[in-house]
Short mmCIF file of C-alpha atoms in Angstrom, two decimals:
data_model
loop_
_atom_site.label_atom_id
_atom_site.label_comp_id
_atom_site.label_asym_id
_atom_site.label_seq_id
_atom_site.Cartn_x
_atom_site.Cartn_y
_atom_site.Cartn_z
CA UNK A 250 40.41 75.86 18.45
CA UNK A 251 42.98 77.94 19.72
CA UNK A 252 41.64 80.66 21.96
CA UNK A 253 43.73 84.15 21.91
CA UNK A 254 44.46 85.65 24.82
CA UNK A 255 42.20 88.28 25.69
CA UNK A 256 44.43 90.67 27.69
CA UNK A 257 43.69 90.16 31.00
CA UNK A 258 43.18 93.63 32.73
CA UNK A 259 46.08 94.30 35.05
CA UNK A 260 45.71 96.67 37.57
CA UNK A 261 48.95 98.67 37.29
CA UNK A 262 49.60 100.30 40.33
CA UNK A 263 49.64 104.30 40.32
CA UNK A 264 51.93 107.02 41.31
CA UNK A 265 51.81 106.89 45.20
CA UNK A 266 52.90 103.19 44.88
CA UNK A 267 54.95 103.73 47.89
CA UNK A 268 51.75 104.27 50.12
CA UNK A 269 50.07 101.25 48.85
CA UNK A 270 52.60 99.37 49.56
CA UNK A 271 53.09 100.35 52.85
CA UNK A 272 49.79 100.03 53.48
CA UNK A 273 49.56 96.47 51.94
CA UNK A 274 52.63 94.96 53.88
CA UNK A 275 50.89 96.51 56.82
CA UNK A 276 47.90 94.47 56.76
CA UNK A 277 50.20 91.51 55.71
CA UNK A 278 52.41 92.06 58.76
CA UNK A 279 48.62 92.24 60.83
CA UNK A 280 47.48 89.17 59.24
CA UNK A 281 50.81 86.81 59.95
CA UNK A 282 50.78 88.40 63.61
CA UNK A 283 47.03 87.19 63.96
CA UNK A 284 47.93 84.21 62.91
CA UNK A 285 50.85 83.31 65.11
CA UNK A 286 49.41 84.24 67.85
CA UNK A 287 45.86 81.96 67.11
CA UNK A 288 48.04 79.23 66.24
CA UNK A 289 50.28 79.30 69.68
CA UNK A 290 46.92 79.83 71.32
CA UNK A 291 45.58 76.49 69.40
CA UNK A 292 48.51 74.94 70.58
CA UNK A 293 48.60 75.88 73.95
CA UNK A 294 44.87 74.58 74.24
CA UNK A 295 45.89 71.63 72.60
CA UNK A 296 48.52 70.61 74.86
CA UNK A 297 46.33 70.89 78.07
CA UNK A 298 43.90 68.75 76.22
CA UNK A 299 45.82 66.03 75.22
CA UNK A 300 48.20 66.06 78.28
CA UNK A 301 46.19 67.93 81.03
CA UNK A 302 49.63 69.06 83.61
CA UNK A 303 46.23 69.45 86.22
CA UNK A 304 46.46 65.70 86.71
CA UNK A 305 47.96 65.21 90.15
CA UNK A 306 49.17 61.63 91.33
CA UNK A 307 51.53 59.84 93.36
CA UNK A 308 52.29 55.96 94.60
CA UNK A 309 52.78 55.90 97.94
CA UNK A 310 52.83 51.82 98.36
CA UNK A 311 54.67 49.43 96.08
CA UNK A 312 56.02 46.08 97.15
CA UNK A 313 55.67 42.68 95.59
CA UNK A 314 52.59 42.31 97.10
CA UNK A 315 50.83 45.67 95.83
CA UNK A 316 50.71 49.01 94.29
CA UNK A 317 48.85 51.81 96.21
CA UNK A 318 48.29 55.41 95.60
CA UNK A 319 46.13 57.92 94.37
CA UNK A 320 44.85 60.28 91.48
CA UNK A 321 42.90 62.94 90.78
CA UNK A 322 41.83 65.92 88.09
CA UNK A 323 41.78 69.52 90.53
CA UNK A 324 39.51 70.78 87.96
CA UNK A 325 37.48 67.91 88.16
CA UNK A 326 37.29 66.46 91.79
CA UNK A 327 34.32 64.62 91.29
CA UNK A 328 35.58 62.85 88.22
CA UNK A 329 36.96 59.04 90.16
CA UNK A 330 39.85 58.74 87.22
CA UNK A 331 40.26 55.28 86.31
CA UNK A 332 44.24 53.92 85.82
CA UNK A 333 46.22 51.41 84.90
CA UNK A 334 49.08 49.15 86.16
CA UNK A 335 52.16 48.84 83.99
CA UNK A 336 54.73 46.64 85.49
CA UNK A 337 57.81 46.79 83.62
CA UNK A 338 55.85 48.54 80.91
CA UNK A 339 53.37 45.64 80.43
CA UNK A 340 49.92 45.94 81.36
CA UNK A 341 48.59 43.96 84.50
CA UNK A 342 45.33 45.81 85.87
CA UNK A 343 42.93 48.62 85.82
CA UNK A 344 40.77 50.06 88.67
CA UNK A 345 38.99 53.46 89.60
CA UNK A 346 40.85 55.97 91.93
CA UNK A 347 37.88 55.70 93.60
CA UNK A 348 38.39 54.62 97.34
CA UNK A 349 39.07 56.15 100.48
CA UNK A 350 42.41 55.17 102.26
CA UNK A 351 43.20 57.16 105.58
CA UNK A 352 46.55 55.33 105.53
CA UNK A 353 47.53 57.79 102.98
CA UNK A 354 49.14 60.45 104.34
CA UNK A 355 46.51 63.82 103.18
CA UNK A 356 49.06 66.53 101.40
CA UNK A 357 47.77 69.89 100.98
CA UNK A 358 45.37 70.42 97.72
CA UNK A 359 44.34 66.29 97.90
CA UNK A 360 41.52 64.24 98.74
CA UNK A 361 41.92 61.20 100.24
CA UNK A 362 39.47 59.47 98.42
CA UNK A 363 40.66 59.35 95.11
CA UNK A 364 42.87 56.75 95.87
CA UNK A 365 43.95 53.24 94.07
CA UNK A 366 44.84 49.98 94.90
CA UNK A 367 46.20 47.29 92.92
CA UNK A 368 47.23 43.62 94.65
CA UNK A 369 49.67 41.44 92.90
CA UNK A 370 48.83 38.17 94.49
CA UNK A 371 49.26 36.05 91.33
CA UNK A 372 51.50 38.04 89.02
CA UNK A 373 54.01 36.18 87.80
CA UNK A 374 57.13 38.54 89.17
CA UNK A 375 60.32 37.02 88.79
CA UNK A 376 63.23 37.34 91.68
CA UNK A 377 64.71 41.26 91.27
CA UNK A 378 64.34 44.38 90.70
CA UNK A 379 60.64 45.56 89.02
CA UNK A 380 59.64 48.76 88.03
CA UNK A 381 55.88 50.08 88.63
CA UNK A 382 53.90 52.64 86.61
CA UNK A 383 50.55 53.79 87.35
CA UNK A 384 48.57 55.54 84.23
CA UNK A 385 45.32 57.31 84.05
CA UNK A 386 42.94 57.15 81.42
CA UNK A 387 42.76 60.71 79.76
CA UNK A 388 40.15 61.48 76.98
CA UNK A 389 41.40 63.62 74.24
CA UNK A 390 39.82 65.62 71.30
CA UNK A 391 38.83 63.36 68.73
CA UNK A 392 37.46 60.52 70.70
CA UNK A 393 40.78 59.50 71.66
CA UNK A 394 42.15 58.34 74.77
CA UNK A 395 45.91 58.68 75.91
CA UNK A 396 47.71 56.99 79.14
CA UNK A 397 49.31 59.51 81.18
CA UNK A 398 51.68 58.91 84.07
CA UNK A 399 50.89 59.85 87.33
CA UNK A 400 55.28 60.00 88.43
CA UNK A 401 57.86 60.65 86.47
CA UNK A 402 59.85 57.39 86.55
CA UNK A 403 57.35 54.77 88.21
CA UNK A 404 58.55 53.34 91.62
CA UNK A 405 60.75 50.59 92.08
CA UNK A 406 60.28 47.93 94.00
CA UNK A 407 62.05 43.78 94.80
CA UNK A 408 60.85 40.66 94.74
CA UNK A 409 62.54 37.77 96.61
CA UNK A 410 62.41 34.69 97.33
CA UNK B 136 58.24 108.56 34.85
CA UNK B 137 55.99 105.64 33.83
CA UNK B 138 52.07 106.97 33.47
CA UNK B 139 50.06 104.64 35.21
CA UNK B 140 46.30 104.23 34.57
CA UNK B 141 44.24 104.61 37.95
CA UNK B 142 40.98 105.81 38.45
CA UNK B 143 42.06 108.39 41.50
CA UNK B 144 42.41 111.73 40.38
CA UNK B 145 46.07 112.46 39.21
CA UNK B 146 46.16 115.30 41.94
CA UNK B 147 45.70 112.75 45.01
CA UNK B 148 49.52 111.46 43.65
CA UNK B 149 52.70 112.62 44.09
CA UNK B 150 55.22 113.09 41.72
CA UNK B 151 58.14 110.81 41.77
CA UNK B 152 61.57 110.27 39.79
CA UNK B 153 61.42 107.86 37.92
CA UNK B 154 64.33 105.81 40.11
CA UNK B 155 62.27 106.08 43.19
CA UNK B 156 59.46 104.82 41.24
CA UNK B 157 61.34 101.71 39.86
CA UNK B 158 61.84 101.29 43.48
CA UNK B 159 58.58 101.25 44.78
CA UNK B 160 57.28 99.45 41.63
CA UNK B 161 59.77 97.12 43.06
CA UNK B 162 59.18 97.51 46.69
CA UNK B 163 55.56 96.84 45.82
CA UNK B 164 56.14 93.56 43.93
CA UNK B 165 57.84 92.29 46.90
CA UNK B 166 55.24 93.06 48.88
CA UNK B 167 52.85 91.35 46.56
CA UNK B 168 55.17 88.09 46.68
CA UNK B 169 54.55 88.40 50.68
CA UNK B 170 50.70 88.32 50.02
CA UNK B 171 50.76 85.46 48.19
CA UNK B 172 53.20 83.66 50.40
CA UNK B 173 51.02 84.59 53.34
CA UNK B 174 47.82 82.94 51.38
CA UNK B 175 49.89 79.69 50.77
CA UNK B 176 51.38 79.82 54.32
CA UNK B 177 47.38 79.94 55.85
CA UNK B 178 46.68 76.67 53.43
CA UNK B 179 49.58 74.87 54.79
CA UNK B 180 48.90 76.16 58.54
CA UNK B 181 45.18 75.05 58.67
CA UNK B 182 46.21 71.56 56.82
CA UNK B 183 49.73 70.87 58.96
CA UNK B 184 49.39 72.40 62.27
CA UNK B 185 45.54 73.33 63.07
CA UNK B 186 44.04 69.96 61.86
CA UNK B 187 46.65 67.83 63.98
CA UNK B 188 44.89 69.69 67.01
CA UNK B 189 41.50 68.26 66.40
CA UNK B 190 39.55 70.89 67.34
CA UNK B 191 36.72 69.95 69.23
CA UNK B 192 34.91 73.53 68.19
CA UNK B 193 36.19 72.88 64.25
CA UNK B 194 35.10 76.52 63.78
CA UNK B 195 38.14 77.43 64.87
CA UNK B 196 39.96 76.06 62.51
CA UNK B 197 38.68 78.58 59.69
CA UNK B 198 40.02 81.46 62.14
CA UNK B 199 43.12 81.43 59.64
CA UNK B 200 40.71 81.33 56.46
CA UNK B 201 39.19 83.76 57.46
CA UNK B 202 41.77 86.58 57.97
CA UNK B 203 43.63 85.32 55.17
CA UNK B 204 40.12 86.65 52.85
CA UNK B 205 40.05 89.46 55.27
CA UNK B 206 43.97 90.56 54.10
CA UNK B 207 42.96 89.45 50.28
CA UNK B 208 39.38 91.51 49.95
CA UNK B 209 41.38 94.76 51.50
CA UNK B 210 44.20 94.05 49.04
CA UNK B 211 41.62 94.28 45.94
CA UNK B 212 40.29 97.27 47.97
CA UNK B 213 43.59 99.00 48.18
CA UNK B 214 44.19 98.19 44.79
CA UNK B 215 40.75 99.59 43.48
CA UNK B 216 40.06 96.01 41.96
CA UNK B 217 36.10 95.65 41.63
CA UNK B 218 34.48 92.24 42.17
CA UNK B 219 33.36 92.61 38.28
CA UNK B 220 37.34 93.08 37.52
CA UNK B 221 38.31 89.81 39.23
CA UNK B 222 35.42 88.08 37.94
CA UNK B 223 32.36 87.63 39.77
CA UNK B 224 30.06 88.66 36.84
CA UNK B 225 28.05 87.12 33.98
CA UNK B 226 30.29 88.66 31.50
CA UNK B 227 32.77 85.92 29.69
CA UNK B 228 30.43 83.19 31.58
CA UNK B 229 29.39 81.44 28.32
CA UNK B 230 32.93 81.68 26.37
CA UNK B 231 34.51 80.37 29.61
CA UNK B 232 32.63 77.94 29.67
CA UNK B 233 33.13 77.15 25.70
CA UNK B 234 36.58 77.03 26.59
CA UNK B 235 36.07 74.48 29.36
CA UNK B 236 34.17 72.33 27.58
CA UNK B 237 36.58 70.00 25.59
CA UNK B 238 39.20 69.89 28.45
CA UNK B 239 36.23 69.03 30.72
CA UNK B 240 35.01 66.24 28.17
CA UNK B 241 38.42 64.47 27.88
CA UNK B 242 39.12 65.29 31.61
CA UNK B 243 35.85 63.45 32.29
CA UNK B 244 36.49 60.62 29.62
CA UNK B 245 39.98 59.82 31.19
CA UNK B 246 38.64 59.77 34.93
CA UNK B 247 35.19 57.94 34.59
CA UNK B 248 37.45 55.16 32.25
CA UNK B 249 40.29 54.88 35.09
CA UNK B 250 36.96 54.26 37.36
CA UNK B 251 35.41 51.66 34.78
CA UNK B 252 38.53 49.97 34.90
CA UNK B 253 39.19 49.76 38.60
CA UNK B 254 35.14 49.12 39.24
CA UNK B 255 34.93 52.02 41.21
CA UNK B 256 31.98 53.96 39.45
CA UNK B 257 29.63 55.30 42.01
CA UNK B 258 27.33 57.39 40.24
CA UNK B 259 24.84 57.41 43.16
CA UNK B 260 24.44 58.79 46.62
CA UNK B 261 27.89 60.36 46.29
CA UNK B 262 27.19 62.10 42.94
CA UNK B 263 23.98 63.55 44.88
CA UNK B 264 25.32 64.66 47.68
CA UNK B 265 28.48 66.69 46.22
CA UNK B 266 26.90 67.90 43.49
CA UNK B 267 25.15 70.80 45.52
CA UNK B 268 28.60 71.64 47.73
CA UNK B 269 30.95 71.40 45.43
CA UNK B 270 30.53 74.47 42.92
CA UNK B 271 30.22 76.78 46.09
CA UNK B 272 33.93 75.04 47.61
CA UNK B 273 35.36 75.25 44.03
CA UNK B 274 33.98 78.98 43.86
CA UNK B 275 35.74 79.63 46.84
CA UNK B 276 39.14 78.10 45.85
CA UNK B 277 39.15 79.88 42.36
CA UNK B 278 38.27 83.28 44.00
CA UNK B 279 41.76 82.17 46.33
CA UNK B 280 43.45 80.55 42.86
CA UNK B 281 42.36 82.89 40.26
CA UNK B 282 41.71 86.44 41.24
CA UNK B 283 44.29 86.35 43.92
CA UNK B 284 47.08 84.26 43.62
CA UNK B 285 47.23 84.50 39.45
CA UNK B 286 46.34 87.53 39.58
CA UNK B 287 49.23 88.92 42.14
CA UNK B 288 52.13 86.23 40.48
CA UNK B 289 51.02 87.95 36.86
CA UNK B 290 51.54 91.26 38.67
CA UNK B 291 55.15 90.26 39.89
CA UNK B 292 56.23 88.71 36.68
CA UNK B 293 54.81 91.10 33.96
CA UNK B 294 56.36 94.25 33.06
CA UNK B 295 53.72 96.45 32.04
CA UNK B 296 55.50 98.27 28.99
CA UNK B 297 57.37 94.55 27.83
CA UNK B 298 57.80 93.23 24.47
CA UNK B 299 54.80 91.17 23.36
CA UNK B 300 56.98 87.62 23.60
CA UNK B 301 58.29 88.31 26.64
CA UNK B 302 55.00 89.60 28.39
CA UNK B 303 52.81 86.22 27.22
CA UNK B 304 55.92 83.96 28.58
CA UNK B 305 55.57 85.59 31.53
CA UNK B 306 52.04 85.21 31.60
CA UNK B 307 52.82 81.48 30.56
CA UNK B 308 55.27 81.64 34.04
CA UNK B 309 52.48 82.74 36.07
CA UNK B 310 49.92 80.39 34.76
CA UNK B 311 52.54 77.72 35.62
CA UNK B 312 53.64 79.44 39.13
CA UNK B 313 49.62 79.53 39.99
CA UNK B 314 48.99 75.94 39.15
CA UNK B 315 52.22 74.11 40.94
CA UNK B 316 51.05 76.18 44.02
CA UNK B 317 47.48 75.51 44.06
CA UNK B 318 49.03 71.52 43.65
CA UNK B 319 51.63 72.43 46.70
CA UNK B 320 48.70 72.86 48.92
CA UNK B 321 46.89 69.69 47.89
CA UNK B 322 50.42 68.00 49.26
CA UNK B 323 50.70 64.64 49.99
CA UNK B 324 47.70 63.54 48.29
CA UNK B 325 49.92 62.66 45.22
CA UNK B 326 46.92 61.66 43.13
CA UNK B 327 45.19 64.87 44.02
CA UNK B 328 48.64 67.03 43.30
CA UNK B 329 48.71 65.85 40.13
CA UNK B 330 44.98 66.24 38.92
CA UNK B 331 45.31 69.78 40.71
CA UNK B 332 48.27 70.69 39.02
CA UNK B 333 46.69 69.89 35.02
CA UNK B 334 43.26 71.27 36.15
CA UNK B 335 44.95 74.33 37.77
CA UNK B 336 47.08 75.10 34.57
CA UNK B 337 43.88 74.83 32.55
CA UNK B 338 41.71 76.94 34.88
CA UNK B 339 44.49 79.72 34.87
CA UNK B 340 44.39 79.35 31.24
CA UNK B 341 40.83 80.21 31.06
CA UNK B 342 41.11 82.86 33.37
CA UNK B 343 43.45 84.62 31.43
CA UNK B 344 41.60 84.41 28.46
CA UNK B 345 37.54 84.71 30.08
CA UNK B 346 38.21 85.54 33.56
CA UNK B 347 34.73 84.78 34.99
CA UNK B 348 34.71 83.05 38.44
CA UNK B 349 31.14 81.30 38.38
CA UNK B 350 32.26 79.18 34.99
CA UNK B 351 35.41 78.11 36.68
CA UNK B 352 34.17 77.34 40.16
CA UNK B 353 30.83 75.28 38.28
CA UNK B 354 33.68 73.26 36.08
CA UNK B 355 35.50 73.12 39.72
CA UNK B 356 32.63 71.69 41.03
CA UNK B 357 31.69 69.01 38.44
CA UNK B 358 35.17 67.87 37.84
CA UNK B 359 35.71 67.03 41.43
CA UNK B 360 32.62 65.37 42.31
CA UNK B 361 33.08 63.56 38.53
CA UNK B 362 36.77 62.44 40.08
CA UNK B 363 34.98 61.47 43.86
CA UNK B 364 32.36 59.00 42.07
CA UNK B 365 35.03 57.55 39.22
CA UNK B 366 38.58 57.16 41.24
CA UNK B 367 38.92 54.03 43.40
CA UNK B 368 39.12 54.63 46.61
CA UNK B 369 42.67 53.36 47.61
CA UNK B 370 43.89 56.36 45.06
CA UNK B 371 42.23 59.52 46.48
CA UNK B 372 42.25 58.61 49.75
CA UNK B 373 39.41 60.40 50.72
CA UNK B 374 40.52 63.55 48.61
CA UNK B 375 42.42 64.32 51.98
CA UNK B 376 45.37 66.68 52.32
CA UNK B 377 48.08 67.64 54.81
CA UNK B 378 47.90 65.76 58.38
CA UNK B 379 43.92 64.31 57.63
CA UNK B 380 45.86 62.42 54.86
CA UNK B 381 47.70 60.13 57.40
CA UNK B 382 44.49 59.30 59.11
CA UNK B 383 42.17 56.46 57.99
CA UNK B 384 38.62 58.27 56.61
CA UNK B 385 36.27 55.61 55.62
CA UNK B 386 35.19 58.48 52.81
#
């Protein structure tokens, strides 16, 4: 069966097509702007979420016999974070930020216990140059859970002989 | 001057040359492209950029949707298109439907024998559950597919006061323009591209012919949960699109 078409009504425009179509590209122009502006918002939100730039960290101690330091969330200052040692980006410990070390020198805006410790008694370090990261644990949306770095570039530190 | 029906009184229009109203016939057509560039550009937004987010409050991510229907119910209001006119009415429902009927039998034939094949019939708990949600989704995306998006490419691509042959190859265009967009958004579910593309070709077809929303969003609605309970797994991927599609669903 072959079905003929059955004219589908088209709404010509009228006289005055000029209006409506200002009118139309308005709300167009309304709707994209709206949009941009959610998404960049979405974004935005996103990025603190999955990255947090509150996180505040530093290590103040590294040698070849440990890594000290601390970490904390500003907007969370009861949270104890927990984090991770990297040395020479592979994994060697985790702890909580969770003790109090008055060898730390207080800066303005921390507390001094949220710090870390880590001891490398045992590590396997050869002679030279090492590089140490410290990460904490984030949560993300969608159950995830990201390593972020409390310093740019880690600390460097030497073992010898 | 070209006489226009409308169903404003003539005295609420000015009168135009008939240049200036080529020109804002034409101005208006490219506005109308705009619209349905902005519709596709919310599908790809919410899929690509919004779903990557993972919103913990996923309400959010119908913000788009949802001004995207605003911008499309006060462009049938602007154009004095009633809900009857774009087909949300009992009128054509049964020969819709008759002309559903064999491409929905062969449609159904082909996909329950791929899932016979590949031992992936699940006529159970699946074919339950959907079978409630689905016409009211497919509703929704032939309200988007058919009495937007055809409607406005037919708009653009059919002169009014053609020749017969060249207005029902334009029509032909449009079917065709409707369908390869409504398979864009479905992007990269390449299984679920394709079946979108046929079904949206056939759907526009219908329209054009019985344009009645509740037939096609009821043969939306069977069709997909017939394909969710027939198609292996492996190929459907969880009927996923944009970002989701990269992300392992046990569906």
């Amino acid at each position: 069966m072959i079905a003929k078409p059955y004219k589908l009504a088209l709404v010509q425009p009228a006289a005055g097509e000029v209006r409506l179509a200002t009118r139309l590209l308005r709300a167009v122009l309304v709707k994209l702007f709206a949009e941009i502006l959610f998404v960049c918002a979405v974004v935005s939100f996103a990025a603190f979420a999955y990255f947090n730039p509150a996180l505040r960290g530093e290590i103040e101690v590294v040698n070849s016999e440990r890594v000290e330091g601390w970490a904390y969330n500003p907007l969370a200052t009861d949270e104890r974070l927990e984090v991770q040692l990297f040395i020479d980006d592979r994994f060697v410990a985790a702890t909580r930020a969770d003790r109090q070390h008055d060898g730390l020198v207080a800066r303005a805006g921390r507390q001094v216990d949220h710090c870390f410790s880590f001891t490398l008694a045992g590590q396997p370090l050869s002679t030279g140059r090492h590089r140490a990261q410290v990460y904490v644990v984030h949560g993300t949306p969608g159950s995830s859970r990201t390593l972020l770095p409390i310093t740019k570039r880690g600390r460097l530190f030497e073992v010898k002989n | 001057m070209r006489v226009l029906e409308s169903k404003r009184p003539a005295k609420d229009y000015p009168v135009v040359a008939k240049e200036a109203a080529d020109a804002a016939h034409l101005s208006l057509r490219a506005v109308t492209a705009l619209e349905v560039a902005s519709v596709i550009i919310t599908v790809l937004v919410t899929a690509w950029a919004i779903a990557p987010m993972q919103l913990n409050n996923r309400w959010l991510a119908s913000v788009p949707a949802l001004l995207a229907f605003g911008m499309m119910i006060n462009s049938h209001r602007l154009r004095g298109e009633t809900p009857r006119e774009l087909g949300f009415t009992t009128r054509y429902f049964g020969r819709a439907l008759l002309l559903l009927l064999a491409p929905m039998l062969i449609g159904s034939a082909i996909l329950i024998g791929i899932g016979y094949l590949a031992g992936s019939l699940q006529f159970s708990y699946r074919f339950t559950g959907f079978r409630s949600f689905l016409p009211l989704w497919g509703l929704m995306q032939q309200y988007v597919l058919q009495a937007f998006i055809y409607r406005r490419l037919k708009f653009i691509l059919v002169e009014g006061q053609a020749p017969e042959g060249e207005r029902v190859w334009r029509t032909r265009l449009a079917i065709f323009g409707a369908a390869v967009l409504f398979a864009i958004v479905h992007a990269p579910n390449l299984a679920l591209m394709v079946l979108t593309l046929i079904s949206g070709l056939i759907w526009s077809w219908v329209y054009e012919r019985a344009p009645n929303l509740f037939a096609l969003g009821l043969s939306h609605g069977v069709m997909s949960t017939i394909a969710v309970s027939s198609l292996p797994a492996w190929l459907l991927q969880s009927m996923s699109v944009g970002y989701k599609h990269f992300i392992y669903q046990n569906f």
